[in-house]
Short mmCIF file of C-alpha atoms in Angstrom, two decimals:
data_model
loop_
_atom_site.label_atom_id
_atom_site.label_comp_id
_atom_site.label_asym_id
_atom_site.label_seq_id
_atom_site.Cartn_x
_atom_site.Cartn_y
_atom_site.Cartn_z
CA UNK A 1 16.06 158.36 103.68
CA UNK A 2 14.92 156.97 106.70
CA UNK A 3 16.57 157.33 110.32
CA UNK A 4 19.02 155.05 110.50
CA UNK A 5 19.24 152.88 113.64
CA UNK A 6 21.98 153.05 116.01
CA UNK A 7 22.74 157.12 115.31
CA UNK A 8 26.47 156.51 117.21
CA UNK A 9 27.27 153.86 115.11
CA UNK A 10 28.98 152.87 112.04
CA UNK A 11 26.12 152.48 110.29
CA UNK A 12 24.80 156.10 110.66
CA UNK A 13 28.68 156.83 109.29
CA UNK A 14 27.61 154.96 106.37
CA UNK A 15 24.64 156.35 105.66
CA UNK A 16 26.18 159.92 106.44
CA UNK A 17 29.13 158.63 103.44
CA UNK A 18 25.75 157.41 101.49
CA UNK A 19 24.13 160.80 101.25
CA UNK A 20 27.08 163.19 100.82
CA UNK A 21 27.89 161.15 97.83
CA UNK A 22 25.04 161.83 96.49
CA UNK A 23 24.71 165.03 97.67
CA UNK A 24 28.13 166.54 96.49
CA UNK A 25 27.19 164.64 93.48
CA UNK A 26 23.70 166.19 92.41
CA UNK A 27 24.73 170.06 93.62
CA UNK A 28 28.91 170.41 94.18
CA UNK A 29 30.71 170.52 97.52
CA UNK A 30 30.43 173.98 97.82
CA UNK A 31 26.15 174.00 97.57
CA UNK A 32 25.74 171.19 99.96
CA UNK A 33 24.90 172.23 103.78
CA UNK A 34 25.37 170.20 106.77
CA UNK A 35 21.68 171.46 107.49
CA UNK A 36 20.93 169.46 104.37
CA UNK A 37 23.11 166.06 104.82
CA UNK A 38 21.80 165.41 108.36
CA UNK A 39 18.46 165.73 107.14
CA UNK A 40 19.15 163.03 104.16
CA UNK A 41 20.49 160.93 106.87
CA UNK A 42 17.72 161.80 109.09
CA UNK A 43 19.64 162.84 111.79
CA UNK A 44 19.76 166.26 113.87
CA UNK A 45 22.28 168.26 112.23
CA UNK A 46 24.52 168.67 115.74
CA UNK A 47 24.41 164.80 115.98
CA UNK A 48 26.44 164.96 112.62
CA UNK A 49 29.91 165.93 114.55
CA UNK A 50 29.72 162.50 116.17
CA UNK A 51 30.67 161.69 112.90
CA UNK A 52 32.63 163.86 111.08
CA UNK A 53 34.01 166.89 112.17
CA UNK A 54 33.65 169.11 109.02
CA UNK A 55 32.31 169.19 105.69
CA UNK A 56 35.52 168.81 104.23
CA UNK A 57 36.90 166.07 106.32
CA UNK A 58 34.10 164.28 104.72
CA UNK A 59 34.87 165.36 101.16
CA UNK A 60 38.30 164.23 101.73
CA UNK A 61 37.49 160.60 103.16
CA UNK A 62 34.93 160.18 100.26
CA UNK A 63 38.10 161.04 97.75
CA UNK A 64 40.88 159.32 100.05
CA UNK A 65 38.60 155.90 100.19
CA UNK A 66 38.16 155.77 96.40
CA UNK A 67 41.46 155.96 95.20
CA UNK A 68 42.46 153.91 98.16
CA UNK A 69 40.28 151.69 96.68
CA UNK A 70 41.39 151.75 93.10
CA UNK A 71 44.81 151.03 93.89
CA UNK A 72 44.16 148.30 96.29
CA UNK A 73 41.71 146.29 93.76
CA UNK A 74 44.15 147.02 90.70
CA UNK A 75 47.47 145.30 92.86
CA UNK A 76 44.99 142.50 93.36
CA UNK A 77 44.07 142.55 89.36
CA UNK A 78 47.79 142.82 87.82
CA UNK A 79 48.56 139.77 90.28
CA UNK A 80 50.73 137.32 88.16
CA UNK A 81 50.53 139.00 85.15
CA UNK A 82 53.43 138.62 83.34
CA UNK A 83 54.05 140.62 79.82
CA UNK A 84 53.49 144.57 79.33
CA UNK A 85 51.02 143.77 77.36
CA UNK A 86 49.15 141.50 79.45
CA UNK A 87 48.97 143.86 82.21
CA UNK A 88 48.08 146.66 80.26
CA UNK A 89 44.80 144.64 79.32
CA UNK A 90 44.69 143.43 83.19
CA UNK A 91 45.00 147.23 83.67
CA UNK A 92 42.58 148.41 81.08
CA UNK A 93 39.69 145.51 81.69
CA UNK A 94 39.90 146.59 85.53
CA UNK A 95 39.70 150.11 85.14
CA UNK A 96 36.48 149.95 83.11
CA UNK A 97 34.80 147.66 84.96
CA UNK A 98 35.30 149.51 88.35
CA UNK A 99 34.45 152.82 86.88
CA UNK A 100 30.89 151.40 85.62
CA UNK A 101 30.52 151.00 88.62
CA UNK A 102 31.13 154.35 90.36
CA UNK A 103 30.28 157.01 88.69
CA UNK A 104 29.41 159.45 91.86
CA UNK A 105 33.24 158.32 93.25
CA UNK A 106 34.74 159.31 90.46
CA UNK A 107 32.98 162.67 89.03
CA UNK A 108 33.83 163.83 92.77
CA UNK A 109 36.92 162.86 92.94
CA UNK A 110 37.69 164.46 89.51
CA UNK A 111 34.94 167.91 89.81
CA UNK A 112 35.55 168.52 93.71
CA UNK A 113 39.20 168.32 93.81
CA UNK A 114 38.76 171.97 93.91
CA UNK A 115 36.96 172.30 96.33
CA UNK A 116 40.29 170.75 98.85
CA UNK A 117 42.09 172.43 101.06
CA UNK A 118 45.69 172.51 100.52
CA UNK A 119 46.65 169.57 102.91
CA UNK A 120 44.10 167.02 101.75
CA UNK A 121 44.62 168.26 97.71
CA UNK A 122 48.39 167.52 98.23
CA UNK A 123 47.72 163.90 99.66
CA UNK A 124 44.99 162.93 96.96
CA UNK A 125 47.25 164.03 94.03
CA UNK A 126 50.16 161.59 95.71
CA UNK A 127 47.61 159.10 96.07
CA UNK A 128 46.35 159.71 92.70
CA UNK A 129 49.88 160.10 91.56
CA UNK A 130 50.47 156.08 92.41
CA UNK A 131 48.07 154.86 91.09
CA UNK A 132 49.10 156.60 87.62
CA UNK A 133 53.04 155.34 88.25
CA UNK A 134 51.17 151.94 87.79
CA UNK A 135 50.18 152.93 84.34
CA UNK A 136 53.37 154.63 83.43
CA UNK A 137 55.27 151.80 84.73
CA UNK A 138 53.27 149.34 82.59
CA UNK A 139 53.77 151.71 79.54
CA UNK A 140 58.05 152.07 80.75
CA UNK A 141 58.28 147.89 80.63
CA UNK A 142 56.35 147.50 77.21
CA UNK A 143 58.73 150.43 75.56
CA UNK A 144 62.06 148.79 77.01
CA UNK A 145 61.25 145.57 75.59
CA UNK A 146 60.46 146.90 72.61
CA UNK A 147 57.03 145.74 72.51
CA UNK A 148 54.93 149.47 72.75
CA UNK A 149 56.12 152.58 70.98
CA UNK A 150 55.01 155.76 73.29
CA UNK A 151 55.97 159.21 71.97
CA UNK A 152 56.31 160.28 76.03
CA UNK A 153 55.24 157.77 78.97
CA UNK A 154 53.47 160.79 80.90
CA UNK A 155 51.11 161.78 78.17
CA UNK A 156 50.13 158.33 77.30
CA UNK A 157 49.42 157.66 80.68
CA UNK A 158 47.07 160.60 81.38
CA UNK A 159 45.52 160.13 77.92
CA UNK A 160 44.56 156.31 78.59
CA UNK A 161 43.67 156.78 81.72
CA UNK A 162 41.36 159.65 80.70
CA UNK A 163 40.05 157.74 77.54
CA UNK A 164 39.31 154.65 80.07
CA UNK A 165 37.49 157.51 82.81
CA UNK A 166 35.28 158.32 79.93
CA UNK A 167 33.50 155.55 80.63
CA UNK A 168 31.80 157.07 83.40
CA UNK A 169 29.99 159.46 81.32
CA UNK A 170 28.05 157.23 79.11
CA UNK A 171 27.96 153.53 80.88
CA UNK A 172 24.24 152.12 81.66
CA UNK A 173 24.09 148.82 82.67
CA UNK A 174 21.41 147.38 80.18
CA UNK A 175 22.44 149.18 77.42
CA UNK A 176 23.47 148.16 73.48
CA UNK A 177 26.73 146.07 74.50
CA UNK A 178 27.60 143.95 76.68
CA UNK A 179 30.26 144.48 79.59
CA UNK A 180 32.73 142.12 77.41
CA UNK A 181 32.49 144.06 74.76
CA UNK A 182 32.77 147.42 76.09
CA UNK A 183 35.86 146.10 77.61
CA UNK A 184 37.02 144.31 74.60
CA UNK A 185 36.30 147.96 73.00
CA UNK A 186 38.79 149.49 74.78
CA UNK A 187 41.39 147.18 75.38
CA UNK A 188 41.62 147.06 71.08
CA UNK A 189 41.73 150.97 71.31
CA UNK A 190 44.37 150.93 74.20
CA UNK A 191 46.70 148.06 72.95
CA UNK A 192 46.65 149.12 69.77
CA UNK A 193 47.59 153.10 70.62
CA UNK A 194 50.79 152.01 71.96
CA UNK A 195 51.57 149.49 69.31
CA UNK A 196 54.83 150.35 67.35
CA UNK A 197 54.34 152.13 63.75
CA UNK A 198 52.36 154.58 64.13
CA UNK A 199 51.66 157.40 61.43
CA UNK A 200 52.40 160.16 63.62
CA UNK A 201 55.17 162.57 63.50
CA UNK A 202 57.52 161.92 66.45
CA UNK A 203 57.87 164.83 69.49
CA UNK A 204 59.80 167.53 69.52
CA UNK A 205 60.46 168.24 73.23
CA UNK A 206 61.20 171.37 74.36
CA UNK A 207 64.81 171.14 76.07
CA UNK A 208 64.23 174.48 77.78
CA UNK A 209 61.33 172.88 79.80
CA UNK A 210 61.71 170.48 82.24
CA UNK A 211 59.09 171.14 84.26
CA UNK A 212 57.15 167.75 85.29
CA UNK A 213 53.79 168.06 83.22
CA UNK A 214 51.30 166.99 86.17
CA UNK A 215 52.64 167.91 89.47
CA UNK A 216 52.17 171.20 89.10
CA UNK A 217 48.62 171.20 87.73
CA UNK A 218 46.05 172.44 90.13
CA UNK A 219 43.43 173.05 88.20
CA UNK A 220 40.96 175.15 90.26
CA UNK A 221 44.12 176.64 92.47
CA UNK A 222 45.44 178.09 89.66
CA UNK A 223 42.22 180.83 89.76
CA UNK A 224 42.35 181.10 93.56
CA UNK A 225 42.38 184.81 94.94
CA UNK A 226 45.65 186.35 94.50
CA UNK A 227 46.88 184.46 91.35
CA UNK A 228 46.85 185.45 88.33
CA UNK A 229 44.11 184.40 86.29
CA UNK A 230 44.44 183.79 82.53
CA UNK B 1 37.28 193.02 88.81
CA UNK B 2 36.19 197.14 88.18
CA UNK B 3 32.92 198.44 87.11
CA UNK B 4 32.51 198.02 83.71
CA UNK B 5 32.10 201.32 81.10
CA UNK B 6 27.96 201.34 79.87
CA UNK B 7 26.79 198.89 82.09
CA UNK B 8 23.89 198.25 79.20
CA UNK B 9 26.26 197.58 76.39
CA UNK B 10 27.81 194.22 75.42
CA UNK B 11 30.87 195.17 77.38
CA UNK B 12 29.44 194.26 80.81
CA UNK B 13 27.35 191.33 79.15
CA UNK B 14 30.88 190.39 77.87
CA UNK B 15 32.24 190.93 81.81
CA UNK B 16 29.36 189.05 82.71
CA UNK B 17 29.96 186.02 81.31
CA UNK B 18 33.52 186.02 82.30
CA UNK B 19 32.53 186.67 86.12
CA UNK B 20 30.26 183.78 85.28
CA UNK B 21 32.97 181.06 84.00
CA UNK B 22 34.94 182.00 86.45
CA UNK B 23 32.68 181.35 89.93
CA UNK B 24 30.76 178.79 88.13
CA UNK B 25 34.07 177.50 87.62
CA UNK B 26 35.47 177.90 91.17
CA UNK B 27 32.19 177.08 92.86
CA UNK B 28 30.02 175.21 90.52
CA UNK B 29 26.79 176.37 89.57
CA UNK B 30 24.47 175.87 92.56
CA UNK B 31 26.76 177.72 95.03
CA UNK B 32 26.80 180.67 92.84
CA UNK B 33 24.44 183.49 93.39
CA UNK B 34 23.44 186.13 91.34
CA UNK B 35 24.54 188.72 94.26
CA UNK B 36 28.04 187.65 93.93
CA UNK B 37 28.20 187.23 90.03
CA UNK B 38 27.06 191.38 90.18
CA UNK B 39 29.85 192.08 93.05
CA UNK B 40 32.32 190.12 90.82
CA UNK B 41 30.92 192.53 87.57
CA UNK B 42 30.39 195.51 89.42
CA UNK B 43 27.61 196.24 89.01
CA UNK B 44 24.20 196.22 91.25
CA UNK B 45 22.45 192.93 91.33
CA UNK B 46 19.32 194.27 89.78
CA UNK B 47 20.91 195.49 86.99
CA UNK B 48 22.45 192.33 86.11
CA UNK B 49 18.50 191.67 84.99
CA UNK B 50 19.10 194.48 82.07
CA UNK B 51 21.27 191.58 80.64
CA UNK B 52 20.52 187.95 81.52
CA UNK B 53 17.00 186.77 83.18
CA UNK B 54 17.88 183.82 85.36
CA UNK B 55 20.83 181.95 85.99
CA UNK B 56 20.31 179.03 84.22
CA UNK B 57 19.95 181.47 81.16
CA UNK B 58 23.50 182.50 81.69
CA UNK B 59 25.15 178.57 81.72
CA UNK B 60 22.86 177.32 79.32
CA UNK B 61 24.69 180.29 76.87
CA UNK B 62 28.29 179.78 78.19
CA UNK B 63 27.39 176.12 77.68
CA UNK B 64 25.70 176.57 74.13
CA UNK B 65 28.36 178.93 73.02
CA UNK B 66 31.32 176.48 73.55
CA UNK B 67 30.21 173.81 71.49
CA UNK B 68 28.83 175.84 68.64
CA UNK B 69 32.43 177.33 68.86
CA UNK B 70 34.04 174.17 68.75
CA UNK B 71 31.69 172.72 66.08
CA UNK B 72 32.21 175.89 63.77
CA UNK B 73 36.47 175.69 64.38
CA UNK B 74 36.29 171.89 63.49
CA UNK B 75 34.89 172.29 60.55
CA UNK B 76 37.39 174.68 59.25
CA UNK B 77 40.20 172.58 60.36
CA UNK B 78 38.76 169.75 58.53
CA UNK B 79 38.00 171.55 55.30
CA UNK B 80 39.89 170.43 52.14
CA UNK B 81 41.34 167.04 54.51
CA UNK B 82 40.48 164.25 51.92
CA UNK B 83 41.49 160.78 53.47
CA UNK B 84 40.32 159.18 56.88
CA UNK B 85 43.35 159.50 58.27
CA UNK B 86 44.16 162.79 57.55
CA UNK B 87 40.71 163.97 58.92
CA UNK B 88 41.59 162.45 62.04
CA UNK B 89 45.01 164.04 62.22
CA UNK B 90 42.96 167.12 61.92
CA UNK B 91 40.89 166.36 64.60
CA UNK B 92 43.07 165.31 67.23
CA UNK B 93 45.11 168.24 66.66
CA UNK B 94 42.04 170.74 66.46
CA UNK B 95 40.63 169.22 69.75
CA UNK B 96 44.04 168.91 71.36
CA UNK B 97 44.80 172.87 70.95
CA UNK B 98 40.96 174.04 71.34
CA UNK B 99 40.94 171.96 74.39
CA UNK B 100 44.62 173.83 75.72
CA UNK B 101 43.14 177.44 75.82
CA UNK B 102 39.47 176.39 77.12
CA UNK B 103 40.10 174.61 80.69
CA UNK B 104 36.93 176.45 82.23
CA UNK B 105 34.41 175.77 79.48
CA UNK B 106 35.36 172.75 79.15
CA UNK B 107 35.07 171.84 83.01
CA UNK B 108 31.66 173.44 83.15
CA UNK B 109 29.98 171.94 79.78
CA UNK B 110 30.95 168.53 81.29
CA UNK B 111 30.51 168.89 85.57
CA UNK B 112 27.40 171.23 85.26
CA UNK B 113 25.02 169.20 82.54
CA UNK B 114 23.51 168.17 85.57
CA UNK B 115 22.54 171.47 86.21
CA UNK B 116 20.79 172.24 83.35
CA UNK B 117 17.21 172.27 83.20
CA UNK B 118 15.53 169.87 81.00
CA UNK B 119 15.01 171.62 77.95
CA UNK B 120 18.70 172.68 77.91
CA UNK B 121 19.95 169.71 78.66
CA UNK B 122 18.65 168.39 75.87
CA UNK B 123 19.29 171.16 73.20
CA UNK B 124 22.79 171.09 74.93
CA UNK B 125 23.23 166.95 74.11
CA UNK B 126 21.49 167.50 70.55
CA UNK B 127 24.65 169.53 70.16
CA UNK B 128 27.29 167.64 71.16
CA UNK B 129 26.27 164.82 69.66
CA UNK B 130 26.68 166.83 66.34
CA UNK B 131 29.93 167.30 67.37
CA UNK B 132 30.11 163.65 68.30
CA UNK B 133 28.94 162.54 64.90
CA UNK B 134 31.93 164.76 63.08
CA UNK B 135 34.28 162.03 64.83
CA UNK B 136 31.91 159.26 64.61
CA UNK B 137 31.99 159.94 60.62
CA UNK B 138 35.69 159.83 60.32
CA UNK B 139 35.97 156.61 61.95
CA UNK B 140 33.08 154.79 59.99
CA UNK B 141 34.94 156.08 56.89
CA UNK B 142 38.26 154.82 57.63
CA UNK B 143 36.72 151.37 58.52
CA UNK B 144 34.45 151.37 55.42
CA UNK B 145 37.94 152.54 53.42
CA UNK B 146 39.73 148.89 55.44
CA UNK B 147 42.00 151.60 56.99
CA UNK B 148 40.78 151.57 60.27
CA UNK B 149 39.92 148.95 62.75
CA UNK B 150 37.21 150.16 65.55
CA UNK B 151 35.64 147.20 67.56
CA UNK B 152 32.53 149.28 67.90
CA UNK B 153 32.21 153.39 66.02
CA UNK B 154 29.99 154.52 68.82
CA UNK B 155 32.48 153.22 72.32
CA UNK B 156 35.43 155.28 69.87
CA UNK B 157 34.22 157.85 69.50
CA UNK B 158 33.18 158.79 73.53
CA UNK B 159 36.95 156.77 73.85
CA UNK B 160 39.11 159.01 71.81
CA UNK B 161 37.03 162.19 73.05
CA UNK B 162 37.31 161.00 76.17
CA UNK B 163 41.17 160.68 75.80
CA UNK B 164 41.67 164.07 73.89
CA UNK B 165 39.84 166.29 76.39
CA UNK B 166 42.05 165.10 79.26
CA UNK B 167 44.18 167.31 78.13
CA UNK B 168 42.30 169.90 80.25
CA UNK B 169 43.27 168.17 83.55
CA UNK B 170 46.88 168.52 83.16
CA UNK B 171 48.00 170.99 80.68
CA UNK B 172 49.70 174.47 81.95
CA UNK B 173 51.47 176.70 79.17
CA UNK B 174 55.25 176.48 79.71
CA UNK B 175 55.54 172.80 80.78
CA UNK B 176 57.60 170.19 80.08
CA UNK B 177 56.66 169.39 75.83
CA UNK B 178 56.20 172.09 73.68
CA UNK B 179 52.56 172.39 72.21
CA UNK B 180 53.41 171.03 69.03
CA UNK B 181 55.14 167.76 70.89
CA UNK B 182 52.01 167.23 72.83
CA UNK B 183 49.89 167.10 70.12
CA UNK B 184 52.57 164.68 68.37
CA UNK B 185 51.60 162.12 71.00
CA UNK B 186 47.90 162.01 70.83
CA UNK B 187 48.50 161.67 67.30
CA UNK B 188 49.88 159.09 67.75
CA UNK B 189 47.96 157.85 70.34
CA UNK B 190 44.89 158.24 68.79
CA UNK B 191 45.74 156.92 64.96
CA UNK B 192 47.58 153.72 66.38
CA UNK B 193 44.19 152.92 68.68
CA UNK B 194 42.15 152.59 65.05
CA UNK B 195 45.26 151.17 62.97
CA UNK B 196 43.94 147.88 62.10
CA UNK B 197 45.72 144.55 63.88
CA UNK B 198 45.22 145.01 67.19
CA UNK B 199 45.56 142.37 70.12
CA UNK B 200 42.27 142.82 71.63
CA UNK B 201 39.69 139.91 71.49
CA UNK B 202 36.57 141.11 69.13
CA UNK B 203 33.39 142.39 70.91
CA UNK B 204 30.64 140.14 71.75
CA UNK B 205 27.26 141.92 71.73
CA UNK B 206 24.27 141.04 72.79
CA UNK B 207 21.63 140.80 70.47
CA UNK B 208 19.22 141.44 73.14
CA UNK B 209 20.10 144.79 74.23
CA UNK B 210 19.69 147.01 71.43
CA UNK B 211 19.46 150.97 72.66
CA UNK B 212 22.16 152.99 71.55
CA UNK B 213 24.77 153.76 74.06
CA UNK B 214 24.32 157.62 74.80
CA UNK B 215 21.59 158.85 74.21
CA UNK B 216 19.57 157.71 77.41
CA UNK B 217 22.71 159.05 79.46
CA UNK B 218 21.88 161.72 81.31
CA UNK B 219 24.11 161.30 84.03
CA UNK B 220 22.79 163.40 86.77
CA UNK B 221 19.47 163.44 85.59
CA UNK B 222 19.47 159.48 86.90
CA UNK B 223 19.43 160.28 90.35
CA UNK B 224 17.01 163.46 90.41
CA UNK B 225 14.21 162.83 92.91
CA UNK B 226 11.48 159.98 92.14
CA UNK B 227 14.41 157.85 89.82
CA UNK B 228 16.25 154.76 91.13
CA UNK B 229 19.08 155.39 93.18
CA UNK B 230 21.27 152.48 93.11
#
């Protein structure tokens, strides 16, 4: 990349956003050197800390901005939307459209959360953690109508939400389908999973667990030094 | 972890590997060198040479390994299932406890693709897409049979993987659902999504596009050096 014009300003912050992005993206957080962003920017690598102040700070603004994002754009798409199931296919066509979109966002925020230091992993997974109440909440309305039938709200809402993610690992723009009909794809799948009468068995909970199933998942912490590992 | 007994036997190959999941796990791939695999083994890093040749050797087996595993366990836990449905019951629940146990290999065979060279990439794609196809199968059966509706086999298939593997992001032993309730609810999930009757609008496709979905995705392979970059 060439310099970038006005190294103080916010445009050298974007184009320092730009190439960690793609950095972390191609090698991991932990493999990328400052050394090596400031010379995609095309900056001397001491002129970075007029930017950011560490490597991580940056990781966690990259993270931060994206679900920021997410949740800011999905308010805006479940706007008026009245029935469960209309804003679970408001939900659903939003979700896959913005996730064509960003694959690098999202295979960071998902692969790197890692790579976090306690402070900044703790605010992502709230963050994270509101934008997946907006799922559950969707899922809570449709079952107390009567309208969905959901064996339990906080596995459905991890497994659409990860069946909607996928996305990111196979999308091309210019490829066999349209956009419509990749959306139109998945809204059939996700409408109809939570349709009543399913052939399924129902759950047996365990009464002698209560544990909430995601707050306590760390994946990479739960390997760090000092815990036990498998 | 302690040297290893016979540091030329399959014991410290076996050590190997695990030292391997493990910081490729923690670290990802790049930031992993072959100094600290050997400190994590115990053993001097030239001897780790007696056992693997490079690095990308050693992820391209851990890689290779885990989906011939998974491909060789499916197909017992679909043998003797006659009907659609009950091959997909088989699935989901095969993936869904495979998928419990495997957090690490799974993480890896999905963030660290990119780090594959090309030849390994490929071979590594040619296999999951076998695995892809066993799914793929089932749900072209089931719609041939009228007793599943898919808008389109191929968008299922990465869907419902997609949705099963998530799993791997939030699952700790000793939660909330016993095993046996968890897998209840993908079922579920997962045999409602094809029931036919859903509320979806059919896909439109476009008769002008006409590659198949997957197989040009390479995801990280789309920004390497001398590609388009958004």
């Amino acid at each position: 990349m060439a310099r970038t014009i006005g190294s103080y300003g916010p445009k050298t912050m974007e184009a320092i956003r730009k190439a960690g992005l793609r950095l972390i993206f191609e090698h991991g957080y932990s493999a990328m050197s400052l050394r090596q962003l400031a010379a995609a920017v095309g900056i001397q690598a001491g002129s970075l800390y007029n930017h950011i102040s560490t490597k991580q700070e940056l990781l966690f603004d990259l993270v931060q901005d994206h679900i920021n994002e997410l949740l800011r754009q999905l308010d805006l798409a479940l706007l008026g939307k009245q029935r469960p199931a209309e804003k679970l296919s408001a939900f659903v066509a939003f979700h896959v459209t913005y996730h064509m979109t960003k694959k690098r966002e999202v295979f960071i925020a998902n692969s790197e959360l890692r790579s976090l230091e306690p402070k900044n992993y703790d605010a992502i997974v709230k963050l994270r953690g509101a934008y997946e109440r907006r799922l559950a909440e969707i899922l809570a309305e449709g079952v107390s109508e009567g309208v969905f039938e959901v064996v339990d709200i906080q596995v459905a809402t991890f497994a659409i939400l990860a069946l909607l993610t996928g996305i990111c690992t196979w999308y091309r723009p210019g490829g066999r389908l349209t956009r419509e009909a990749i959306i139109a794809a998945h809204e059939k799948l996700v409408l109809s999973s939570v349709t009543p009468g399913g052939t399924a068995s129902p759950a047996r909970t365990n009464p002698a667990r209560t544990t909430p199933v995601r707050k306590r998942s760390r994946p990479a912490r739960s390997v760090a030094p000092g815990q036990p590992r498998d």
